[in-house]
Short mmCIF file of C-alpha atoms in Angstrom, two decimals:
data_model
loop_
_atom_site.label_atom_id
_atom_site.label_comp_id
_atom_site.label_asym_id
_atom_site.label_seq_id
_atom_site.Cartn_x
_atom_site.Cartn_y
_atom_site.Cartn_z
CA MET A 1 103.80 155.82 63.39
CA GLY A 2 104.15 159.58 63.52
CA ARG A 3 107.23 161.68 64.15
CA PRO A 4 108.24 161.98 67.82
CA VAL A 5 109.42 165.38 68.96
CA SER A 6 113.18 165.56 69.42
CA TRP A 7 114.60 165.62 72.94
CA ALA A 8 116.30 168.92 72.18
CA ALA A 9 113.00 170.44 71.14
CA LEU A 10 111.37 169.33 74.37
CA LEU A 11 114.18 170.94 76.33
CA VAL A 12 113.62 174.22 74.47
CA LEU A 13 109.91 174.06 75.29
CA SER A 14 110.73 173.30 78.89
CA VAL A 15 113.00 176.32 79.12
CA ALA A 16 110.26 178.45 77.59
CA TRP A 17 107.85 177.24 80.26
CA GLN A 18 110.37 178.00 82.99
CA VAL A 19 110.76 181.57 81.74
CA SER A 20 107.05 182.19 81.24
CA LEU A 21 105.71 180.61 84.41
CA GLY A 22 108.51 180.50 86.92
CA GLY A 23 109.02 184.16 87.56
CA ALA A 24 112.19 185.52 89.10
CA ALA A 25 113.13 185.32 92.73
CA ALA A 26 115.93 187.14 94.50
CA GLY A 27 119.18 186.83 92.59
CA GLY A 28 117.31 186.02 89.36
CA GLN A 29 116.60 182.41 90.28
CA ARG A 30 113.37 180.81 89.09
CA ARG A 31 110.81 180.08 91.79
CA LEU A 32 110.55 176.34 92.35
CA HIS A 33 107.15 174.76 92.62
CA ASN A 34 106.03 172.10 95.08
CA ILE A 35 105.22 168.55 93.97
CA VAL A 36 102.72 166.10 95.48
CA LEU A 37 102.46 162.54 94.15
CA ILE A 38 99.68 160.21 95.31
CA LEU A 39 100.49 156.65 94.23
CA THR A 40 97.93 153.90 94.74
CA ASP A 41 98.58 150.16 94.58
CA ASP A 42 96.93 148.05 91.81
CA GLN A 43 94.32 150.63 90.77
CA ASP A 44 92.94 149.95 87.29
CA THR A 45 91.14 152.16 84.83
CA GLU A 46 89.70 149.57 82.44
CA ILE A 47 87.31 147.80 84.82
CA GLY A 48 86.01 150.77 86.78
CA GLY A 49 88.80 151.40 89.26
CA MET A 50 88.30 155.17 89.27
CA THR A 51 84.55 154.98 89.93
CA PRO A 52 84.84 155.50 93.73
CA MET A 53 87.14 158.49 93.28
CA LYS A 54 84.54 161.25 93.05
CA LYS A 55 86.47 163.77 95.17
CA THR A 56 89.72 162.99 93.40
CA GLN A 57 88.16 163.61 90.01
CA ALA A 58 86.66 166.88 91.23
CA LEU A 59 89.78 168.16 93.01
CA ILE A 60 92.55 167.04 90.63
CA GLY A 61 91.09 165.93 87.31
CA GLN A 62 88.55 168.69 86.72
CA PRO A 63 90.83 171.61 87.68
CA GLY A 64 93.63 170.04 85.64
CA ALA A 65 94.30 167.30 83.12
CA SER A 66 93.28 163.66 82.86
CA PHE A 67 95.46 161.39 80.73
CA ALA A 68 93.38 158.80 78.88
CA ASN A 69 96.46 156.87 77.74
CA ALA A 70 98.65 156.47 80.81
CA PHE A 71 100.60 153.21 81.12
CA THR A 72 103.01 151.35 83.31
CA VAL A 73 105.99 149.87 81.50
CA THR A 74 105.69 146.69 83.59
CA PRO A 75 102.52 145.43 85.32
CA LEU A 76 103.84 144.38 88.73
CA CYS A 77 104.38 146.38 91.91
CA CYS A 78 108.12 146.35 92.62
CA PRO A 79 109.41 146.53 89.02
CA SER A 80 106.86 149.25 88.25
CA ARG A 81 107.70 151.33 91.33
CA SER A 82 111.38 150.89 90.54
CA SER A 83 110.67 152.30 87.07
CA LEU A 84 108.77 155.24 88.55
CA LEU A 85 111.56 156.07 90.98
CA SER A 86 114.41 155.66 88.51
CA GLY A 87 112.70 156.84 85.33
CA ARG A 88 114.04 153.71 83.63
CA TYR A 89 112.71 150.67 81.82
CA PRO A 90 113.15 147.35 83.70
CA HIS A 91 115.93 146.18 81.38
CA ASN A 92 117.95 149.14 82.66
CA HIS A 93 117.13 149.12 86.38
CA LEU A 94 117.17 145.28 86.48
CA VAL A 95 114.35 144.75 88.97
CA ARG A 96 112.64 141.59 87.70
CA ASN A 97 109.92 140.81 90.24
CA ASN A 98 108.76 141.32 93.84
CA SER A 99 111.44 139.13 95.43
CA LEU A 100 114.77 140.09 96.92
CA GLU A 101 116.39 137.65 94.49
CA GLY A 102 114.56 139.49 91.73
CA ASN A 103 116.41 142.69 92.79
CA CYS A 104 113.44 144.26 94.61
CA SER A 105 114.94 146.76 97.08
CA SER A 106 118.07 144.61 97.12
CA PRO A 107 121.55 145.80 98.16
CA ALA A 108 122.38 146.00 94.44
CA TRP A 109 119.35 148.23 93.79
CA GLN A 110 120.25 150.44 96.74
CA LYS A 111 123.80 150.84 95.49
CA SER A 112 123.18 151.32 91.77
CA GLN A 113 119.67 152.79 91.35
CA GLU A 114 118.54 154.58 94.52
CA PRO A 115 121.29 157.22 94.09
CA LEU A 116 119.80 158.01 90.67
CA ALA A 117 116.15 158.22 91.76
CA PHE A 118 114.22 161.48 91.35
CA PRO A 119 114.13 162.43 95.08
CA VAL A 120 117.93 162.54 95.15
CA TYR A 121 117.99 165.18 92.42
CA LEU A 122 115.22 167.20 94.05
CA ARG A 123 116.92 167.10 97.44
CA ARG A 124 120.10 168.47 95.87
CA GLN A 125 117.98 171.21 94.33
CA GLY A 126 116.87 172.34 97.77
CA TYR A 127 113.57 170.48 98.10
CA GLN A 128 112.30 169.15 101.40
CA THR A 129 111.21 165.60 100.63
CA PHE A 130 108.60 163.50 102.42
CA TYR A 131 107.55 159.89 101.84
CA ALA A 132 104.78 157.92 103.55
CA GLY A 133 103.48 154.46 102.69
CA LYS A 134 104.45 151.50 100.57
CA TYR A 135 107.84 151.81 98.91
CA LEU A 136 109.14 148.57 97.38
CA ASN A 137 107.85 145.12 98.33
CA GLN A 138 111.09 143.95 99.98
CA TYR A 139 111.88 147.24 101.71
CA GLY A 140 113.04 146.63 105.29
CA HIS A 141 114.26 143.09 104.63
CA PRO A 142 117.06 142.11 107.05
CA ARG A 143 119.29 141.16 104.10
CA ALA A 144 118.81 144.58 102.53
CA GLY A 145 119.65 146.99 105.32
CA GLY A 146 116.56 146.36 107.42
CA ILE A 147 114.42 149.11 108.85
CA GLN A 148 117.48 151.29 109.44
CA HIS A 149 117.94 151.79 105.71
CA VAL A 150 116.43 155.12 104.61
CA PRO A 151 116.61 155.48 100.82
CA MET A 152 118.67 158.37 99.55
CA GLY A 153 116.93 161.66 98.92
CA TRP A 154 114.28 161.64 101.63
CA SER A 155 114.25 164.28 104.38
CA TYR A 156 111.28 162.68 106.16
CA TRP A 157 110.73 158.95 105.78
CA ASN A 158 107.73 156.81 106.79
CA GLY A 159 108.30 153.64 104.77
CA LEU A 160 106.11 150.56 105.04
CA VAL A 161 108.11 147.41 105.68
CA GLY A 162 107.16 144.83 103.05
CA ASN A 163 103.98 144.66 101.01
CA SER A 164 100.70 146.52 101.40
CA ARG A 165 98.73 146.07 104.60
CA TYR A 166 96.12 148.13 106.41
CA TYR A 167 96.68 146.96 109.99
CA ASN A 168 99.40 145.06 111.89
CA TYR A 169 102.37 146.43 110.01
CA THR A 170 105.78 147.96 110.69
CA LEU A 171 106.97 151.37 109.54
CA SER A 172 110.46 152.73 109.29
CA ALA A 173 110.11 156.24 110.69
CA ASN A 174 113.36 157.88 109.61
CA GLY A 175 115.10 154.56 110.21
CA GLN A 176 113.43 153.77 113.55
CA GLU A 177 111.08 150.81 113.94
CA GLU A 178 107.45 151.71 114.54
CA GLN A 179 104.98 148.90 115.20
CA HIS A 180 101.28 149.27 114.45
CA GLY A 181 98.36 147.08 115.49
CA GLN A 182 94.69 147.00 114.59
CA ARG A 183 93.21 150.03 116.31
CA TYR A 184 91.48 152.01 113.59
CA GLN A 185 92.07 155.48 115.02
CA ASP A 186 95.82 154.95 115.37
CA ASP A 187 96.78 152.31 112.84
CA TYR A 188 94.68 152.26 109.68
CA LEU A 189 97.46 152.88 107.20
CA THR A 190 95.69 155.07 104.64
CA ASP A 191 94.50 157.42 107.38
CA LEU A 192 97.89 157.41 109.10
CA ILE A 193 99.50 158.48 105.81
CA THR A 194 96.91 161.23 105.50
CA ASN A 195 97.50 162.53 109.01
CA ARG A 196 101.26 162.55 108.69
CA SER A 197 101.08 164.32 105.36
CA LEU A 198 98.99 167.09 106.94
CA GLU A 199 101.52 167.43 109.76
CA PHE A 200 104.32 167.71 107.22
CA LEU A 201 102.51 170.36 105.20
CA LYS A 202 102.05 172.54 108.28
CA LYS A 203 105.81 172.77 108.82
CA ALA A 204 107.10 172.31 105.27
CA GLN A 205 109.35 174.98 103.81
CA PRO A 206 108.76 175.24 100.05
CA PRO A 207 109.84 173.92 97.72
CA PHE A 208 108.83 170.44 98.82
CA LEU A 209 108.18 167.02 97.33
CA MET A 210 105.56 164.88 99.08
CA VAL A 211 104.89 161.28 98.00
CA LEU A 212 101.92 159.46 99.53
CA ALA A 213 101.64 155.74 98.77
CA PRO A 214 98.56 154.20 100.42
CA PRO A 215 98.00 150.43 100.27
CA ALA A 216 94.62 150.62 98.52
CA PRO A 217 93.24 148.92 96.58
CA HIS A 218 95.80 146.10 97.04
CA SER A 219 94.87 142.96 98.97
CA PRO A 220 93.98 142.19 101.74
CA TRP A 221 91.30 144.77 100.86
CA THR A 222 90.54 145.93 104.40
CA ALA A 223 88.15 148.84 104.35
CA ALA A 224 87.90 151.51 107.02
CA PRO A 225 84.98 150.73 109.38
CA ARG A 226 82.85 153.52 107.99
CA TYR A 227 83.01 152.05 104.47
CA THR A 228 82.49 148.32 105.03
CA THR A 229 78.83 148.46 103.95
CA PHE A 230 79.41 150.41 100.73
CA TYR A 231 78.98 148.82 97.27
CA ASN A 232 77.48 145.67 98.75
CA THR A 233 75.62 144.82 95.54
CA THR A 234 78.42 145.81 93.16
CA LYS A 235 79.90 143.14 90.89
CA ALA A 236 82.87 143.12 88.56
CA PRO A 237 81.86 144.32 85.06
CA ARG A 238 80.74 141.49 82.80
CA GLY A 239 81.51 142.96 79.37
CA GLY A 240 84.52 142.83 77.08
CA SER A 241 86.79 139.86 77.80
CA PHE A 242 85.13 138.84 81.09
CA ASN A 243 84.84 135.05 81.35
CA VAL A 244 86.09 134.66 77.78
CA HIS A 245 88.53 131.87 77.02
CA GLY A 246 91.85 133.18 75.67
CA LYS A 247 92.07 130.36 73.15
CA ASP A 248 94.65 132.03 70.90
CA LYS A 249 96.87 133.40 73.66
CA HIS A 250 99.97 132.30 75.54
CA TRP A 251 99.53 128.96 77.31
CA LEU A 252 99.25 130.60 80.75
CA VAL A 253 96.09 132.41 79.69
CA ARG A 254 94.78 129.37 77.81
CA GLN A 255 95.02 127.24 80.97
CA ALA A 256 92.42 129.32 82.79
CA ARG A 257 89.18 127.43 83.31
CA SER A 258 86.49 128.95 81.09
CA PRO A 259 83.74 129.49 81.89
CA MET A 260 84.94 130.18 85.39
CA ALA A 261 83.76 128.18 88.35
CA ASN A 262 81.04 129.83 90.41
CA THR A 263 83.44 129.89 93.35
CA SER A 264 85.91 131.95 91.30
CA ILE A 265 83.21 134.43 90.28
CA THR A 266 82.00 134.77 93.87
CA PHE A 267 85.58 135.34 95.01
CA LEU A 268 86.41 137.97 92.40
CA ASP A 269 83.14 139.86 92.92
CA LYS A 270 83.85 140.09 96.63
CA ALA A 271 87.40 141.27 95.97
CA TYR A 272 86.10 143.83 93.47
CA ARG A 273 83.69 145.32 96.02
CA GLU A 274 86.29 145.41 98.75
CA ARG A 275 88.81 147.13 96.47
CA TRP A 276 86.33 149.93 95.91
CA GLN A 277 85.68 150.17 99.64
CA THR A 278 89.38 150.66 100.38
CA LEU A 279 89.61 153.38 97.74
CA LEU A 280 87.05 155.54 99.52
CA SER A 281 89.67 156.25 102.19
CA VAL A 282 92.11 157.30 99.47
CA ASP A 283 89.44 159.65 98.13
CA ASP A 284 89.24 161.14 101.62
CA LEU A 285 93.04 161.43 101.67
CA VAL A 286 92.95 163.48 98.48
CA GLU A 287 90.23 165.73 99.86
CA ARG A 288 92.08 166.40 103.11
CA VAL A 289 95.43 167.03 101.42
CA MET A 290 93.89 169.42 98.90
CA SER A 291 92.05 171.25 101.70
CA GLN A 292 95.30 171.63 103.62
CA LEU A 293 97.14 172.95 100.57
CA LYS A 294 94.35 175.47 100.06
CA ALA A 295 94.30 176.51 103.72
CA LEU A 296 98.07 177.07 103.63
CA ASP A 297 97.79 179.06 100.37
CA LEU A 298 99.92 176.51 98.54
CA LEU A 299 97.58 175.37 95.77
CA ALA A 300 98.77 177.98 93.27
CA THR A 301 102.37 176.85 93.60
CA THR A 302 101.91 173.07 93.83
CA TYR A 303 101.66 170.37 91.18
CA VAL A 304 99.54 167.41 92.29
CA PHE A 305 99.80 164.05 90.50
CA TYR A 306 97.53 161.04 91.04
CA THR A 307 98.38 157.63 89.58
CA SER A 308 98.86 153.90 90.29
CA ASP A 309 101.74 151.46 89.90
CA ASN A 310 99.80 149.09 87.61
CA GLY A 311 96.32 148.07 86.56
CA TYR A 312 94.32 144.97 87.50
CA HIS A 313 91.94 142.35 86.22
CA ALA A 314 88.90 140.59 87.67
CA GLY A 315 87.70 137.79 85.42
CA GLN A 316 89.14 139.02 82.12
CA PHE A 317 90.05 136.01 79.94
CA SER A 318 88.78 133.92 82.87
CA LEU A 319 91.73 134.94 85.05
CA PRO A 320 90.12 135.60 88.46
CA ILE A 321 92.21 138.41 90.05
CA ASP A 322 95.72 139.77 89.65
CA LYS A 323 97.89 141.89 87.36
CA ARG A 324 101.14 140.75 85.52
CA GLN A 325 99.58 140.27 82.07
CA LEU A 326 100.33 142.24 78.89
CA TYR A 327 96.73 143.31 78.25
CA GLU A 328 95.24 146.77 78.56
CA PHE A 329 93.49 146.07 81.86
CA ASP A 330 96.86 145.41 83.55
CA ILE A 331 99.09 148.03 81.88
CA ARG A 332 96.79 151.06 81.84
CA VAL A 333 96.79 153.27 84.94
CA PRO A 334 94.99 156.43 86.04
CA LEU A 335 96.85 159.72 85.73
CA LEU A 336 95.43 163.07 86.85
CA VAL A 337 97.50 166.26 87.18
CA ARG A 338 96.77 169.80 88.33
CA GLY A 339 99.08 172.71 88.98
CA PRO A 340 100.47 176.07 87.82
CA GLY A 341 99.91 176.77 84.15
CA ILE A 342 97.68 173.72 83.57
CA LYS A 343 94.30 174.57 82.08
CA ALA A 344 91.24 172.98 83.64
CA ASN A 345 89.13 170.18 82.21
CA GLN A 346 91.72 168.80 79.81
CA THR A 347 91.67 165.24 78.54
CA ARG A 348 95.04 164.41 77.01
CA LEU A 349 95.46 161.51 74.59
CA GLU A 350 99.25 161.27 74.39
CA PRO A 351 100.74 158.05 75.79
CA ILE A 352 102.36 158.84 79.14
CA LEU A 353 104.47 156.24 80.95
CA ASN A 354 105.32 155.85 84.61
CA ILE A 355 108.99 156.39 83.62
CA ASP A 356 107.95 159.92 82.60
CA LEU A 357 107.00 160.99 86.12
CA GLY A 358 110.57 161.36 87.41
CA PRO A 359 111.69 163.44 84.40
CA THR A 360 108.59 165.61 84.81
CA PHE A 361 109.36 166.25 88.47
CA LEU A 362 112.94 167.17 87.55
CA ASP A 363 111.64 169.49 84.83
CA ILE A 364 109.42 171.25 87.38
CA ALA A 365 112.50 171.70 89.56
CA GLY A 366 114.53 173.17 86.71
CA ILE A 367 116.85 170.15 86.39
CA ASN A 368 118.18 169.13 82.98
CA VAL A 369 116.83 165.61 82.55
CA SER A 370 119.19 164.88 79.67
CA GLN A 371 122.05 164.88 82.18
CA THR A 372 120.52 161.87 84.00
CA ALA A 373 120.23 158.17 83.17
CA MET A 374 116.43 158.33 82.88
CA ASP A 375 114.71 156.70 79.89
CA GLY A 376 111.48 158.66 80.20
CA GLN A 377 110.76 162.24 79.24
CA SER A 378 109.02 165.17 80.85
CA PHE A 379 105.41 165.63 79.85
CA LEU A 380 105.21 169.06 81.47
CA PRO A 381 105.50 170.76 78.08
CA LEU A 382 102.34 168.96 76.97
CA LEU A 383 100.48 170.61 79.82
CA VAL A 384 101.78 174.15 79.70
CA THR A 385 102.99 174.76 76.11
CA PRO A 386 101.34 174.10 72.74
CA VAL A 387 103.07 170.81 71.86
CA GLN A 388 100.97 168.89 69.36
CA SER A 389 100.07 165.23 69.87
CA SER A 390 101.83 164.32 66.63
CA GLU A 391 105.09 165.54 68.14
CA TRP A 392 104.93 163.15 71.10
CA ARG A 393 105.99 159.48 71.21
CA ALA A 394 103.93 157.09 69.14
CA ASP A 395 104.97 153.82 70.76
CA PHE A 396 106.74 152.39 73.79
CA LEU A 397 107.99 149.22 75.46
CA VAL A 398 106.19 146.98 77.96
CA GLN A 399 108.16 144.15 79.55
CA TYR A 400 107.71 141.60 82.30
CA THR A 401 109.73 138.74 83.82
CA GLY A 402 107.57 135.82 84.92
CA GLU A 403 107.70 134.29 88.38
CA GLY A 404 107.11 130.67 89.29
CA SER A 405 107.72 128.20 92.06
CA PRO A 406 110.30 125.43 91.62
CA ASP A 407 108.01 123.10 93.60
CA ARG A 408 104.50 121.81 93.05
CA ASP A 409 101.73 123.64 94.87
CA PRO A 410 100.33 121.16 97.43
CA ALA A 411 96.92 122.84 97.12
CA CYS A 412 96.94 122.13 93.37
CA PRO A 413 98.54 118.69 92.96
CA ALA A 414 97.62 118.42 89.28
CA LEU A 415 99.84 121.37 88.46
CA GLY A 416 103.51 120.95 87.84
CA PRO A 417 106.31 123.20 89.09
CA GLY A 418 107.10 126.52 87.49
CA VAL A 419 103.77 128.29 88.09
CA SER A 420 102.57 130.67 90.82
CA GLN A 421 99.61 132.73 92.03
CA CYS A 422 97.30 129.72 91.54
CA PHE A 423 94.14 130.91 93.31
CA PRO A 424 91.26 130.57 93.49
CA ASP A 425 90.42 127.16 92.04
CA CYS A 426 94.01 126.44 90.92
CA VAL A 427 93.95 128.97 88.06
CA CYS A 428 97.52 130.21 87.77
CA GLU A 429 98.27 133.86 87.09
CA ASP A 430 102.03 133.56 86.56
CA ALA A 431 104.84 131.22 85.51
CA PHE A 432 108.57 131.30 84.88
CA ASN A 433 108.02 131.57 81.13
CA ASN A 434 105.34 134.23 81.39
CA THR A 435 108.22 136.48 80.37
CA TYR A 436 107.46 138.87 77.55
CA ALA A 437 108.33 142.12 75.83
CA CYS A 438 105.88 144.19 73.82
CA VAL A 439 105.74 147.18 71.53
CA ARG A 440 102.55 149.13 72.27
CA ALA A 441 101.78 151.67 69.54
CA LEU A 442 99.04 154.30 69.50
CA ARG A 443 99.76 155.93 66.14
CA PRO A 444 98.94 155.67 63.33
CA HIS A 445 97.05 152.58 64.53
CA GLY A 446 96.52 151.04 67.93
CA LEU A 447 98.73 147.94 67.89
CA GLN A 448 100.37 145.69 70.45
CA TYR A 449 103.07 143.21 69.44
CA CYS A 450 104.46 140.84 72.09
CA GLU A 451 107.11 138.13 72.10
CA PHE A 452 107.40 135.56 74.88
CA ALA A 453 110.70 134.13 76.10
CA ASP A 454 109.56 130.51 75.98
CA SER A 455 110.35 127.42 73.93
CA GLN A 456 107.88 128.52 71.24
CA THR A 457 108.89 132.20 71.12
CA PHE A 458 105.12 132.71 71.21
CA VAL A 459 103.84 135.89 69.56
CA GLU A 460 100.68 137.90 70.23
CA LEU A 461 99.54 140.79 68.03
CA TYR A 462 96.43 142.90 68.51
CA ASN A 463 94.79 145.60 66.43
CA LEU A 464 93.35 147.62 69.28
CA THR A 465 91.66 150.05 66.91
CA ALA A 466 89.42 147.25 65.67
CA ASP A 467 89.64 144.97 68.72
CA PRO A 468 89.89 147.08 71.89
CA PHE A 469 89.34 144.09 74.21
CA GLN A 470 92.18 142.09 72.58
CA LEU A 471 89.94 139.15 71.84
CA HIS A 472 91.71 138.13 68.63
CA ASN A 473 95.42 137.42 68.32
CA VAL A 474 96.13 138.19 64.63
CA ALA A 475 99.82 137.26 64.65
CA LYS A 476 99.26 134.35 62.25
CA SER A 477 97.08 136.24 59.80
CA VAL A 478 98.91 139.49 59.06
CA ASP A 479 101.56 140.28 56.48
CA PRO A 480 104.89 138.87 57.72
CA THR A 481 106.59 142.15 56.86
CA LEU A 482 104.57 143.84 59.60
CA LEU A 483 105.73 141.24 62.11
CA GLU A 484 109.32 141.76 61.01
CA ALA A 485 109.04 145.55 61.36
CA LEU A 486 107.55 145.23 64.84
CA ASN A 487 110.20 142.69 65.82
CA GLN A 488 112.94 145.12 64.78
CA ARG A 489 111.29 147.94 66.72
CA LEU A 490 111.13 145.67 69.78
CA ILE A 491 114.82 144.79 69.46
CA LYS A 492 115.71 148.48 69.40
CA PHE A 493 113.60 149.17 72.49
CA LEU A 494 115.18 146.31 74.40
CA ALA A 495 118.63 147.75 73.70
CA CYS A 496 117.72 151.37 74.48
CA ALA A 497 119.05 153.47 77.33
CA GLY A 498 118.46 157.13 78.12
CA PRO A 499 118.06 159.25 74.97
CA SER A 500 117.75 156.24 72.65
CA CYS A 501 114.55 155.22 74.51
CA ARG A 502 112.96 158.52 73.54
CA ILE A 503 113.20 158.23 69.73
#
């Protein structure tokens, strides 16, 4: 599967970058660069999720690099964001789902993982740090410190309490409760994040870290008034696996009604349009932030990253709308980067994971990532030094812990307990035993091997080189020695921590 570059070699390349690009400040210290991260919520790449982002493509992607193979290591909001913050796979940070009981922003998370998150390291390195928007789904819960809890590492904190909303929400403003209603000029969350980021930039003392986490395009898909009439004839794309029965897949996918009911198609098309409408305000956010950086003469010293926590689906394998599944549409995410030393108009093919963002930020700040507990690795050398694709990782781990309800859904009396997210038309998107772990390989062939933690130990295997839409599960038709090799690789991944995750 190709030979990954050694961690030591990456550190050498990183040091070389620091010497060549950093320059020397007073006392011989390297100049530290600013970092801006824009993190959307549920933005896909596989079903057109970047189409509305014309300004973002022009202002970040074209002057920098676009990563065609960027992935989340787990396709659900809180576990994914926990991976991004900690730089760790879920089996190491132990966030299982979006619930407090699933360790989402729980007291245990705050005690064991928040002190190891990337903003803590950057703050110690002298960075001013600013956060605005959605953090973790259970942030602000009364049983987890409430609004008064400000996560470690943040100088300026504007954290959304709970899950994504556009109006009628509560913020923790540096630990103080701030209630918002439904007045567009004052309360629309994406615009509020934009405005507060511009205020921060005016007074920021470099180096700074600024993380902006708007709610779009997560439900309830509330567009700004000026965008409610856009894309009114747009429909979810009909190609690939759309409205195709997943007859050889895990039972949860097989249970989806196929072909879908007309009501399901109408519902998902409407959601698809409204997702795009909400993203137009994010595109404006990017434009205004980039204009402010330029006006303040900060563009040349600032790295700007644009990505999402996970992908999304809209009708693929007859599943109406959600994420959580192992397939490409749910695990692939956008990733655009621009900044010092990055050549324009690059399209990079190396697989980059959301657990690599934290290590990359630390690398920019001159921090030795090998001295942390992070599982990911800095991809800065790929952008600013001549590392070859064959020297980067060839495969990685994707894992997910299913969620279900112990009780029957009264709206779907025919369904038993143990399932969840059963809408519309009682098609369930999750279940307790929708728990899986996968090896996703890109070299020498595109493969995905997944094992489910259920009574069958169900296996799915896809040759993505020949079958990019994952229409055919070939687990029962390949040489058993391949299955055994992939199983052993999966076992090693599930036991990895820190450096052993990078080999």
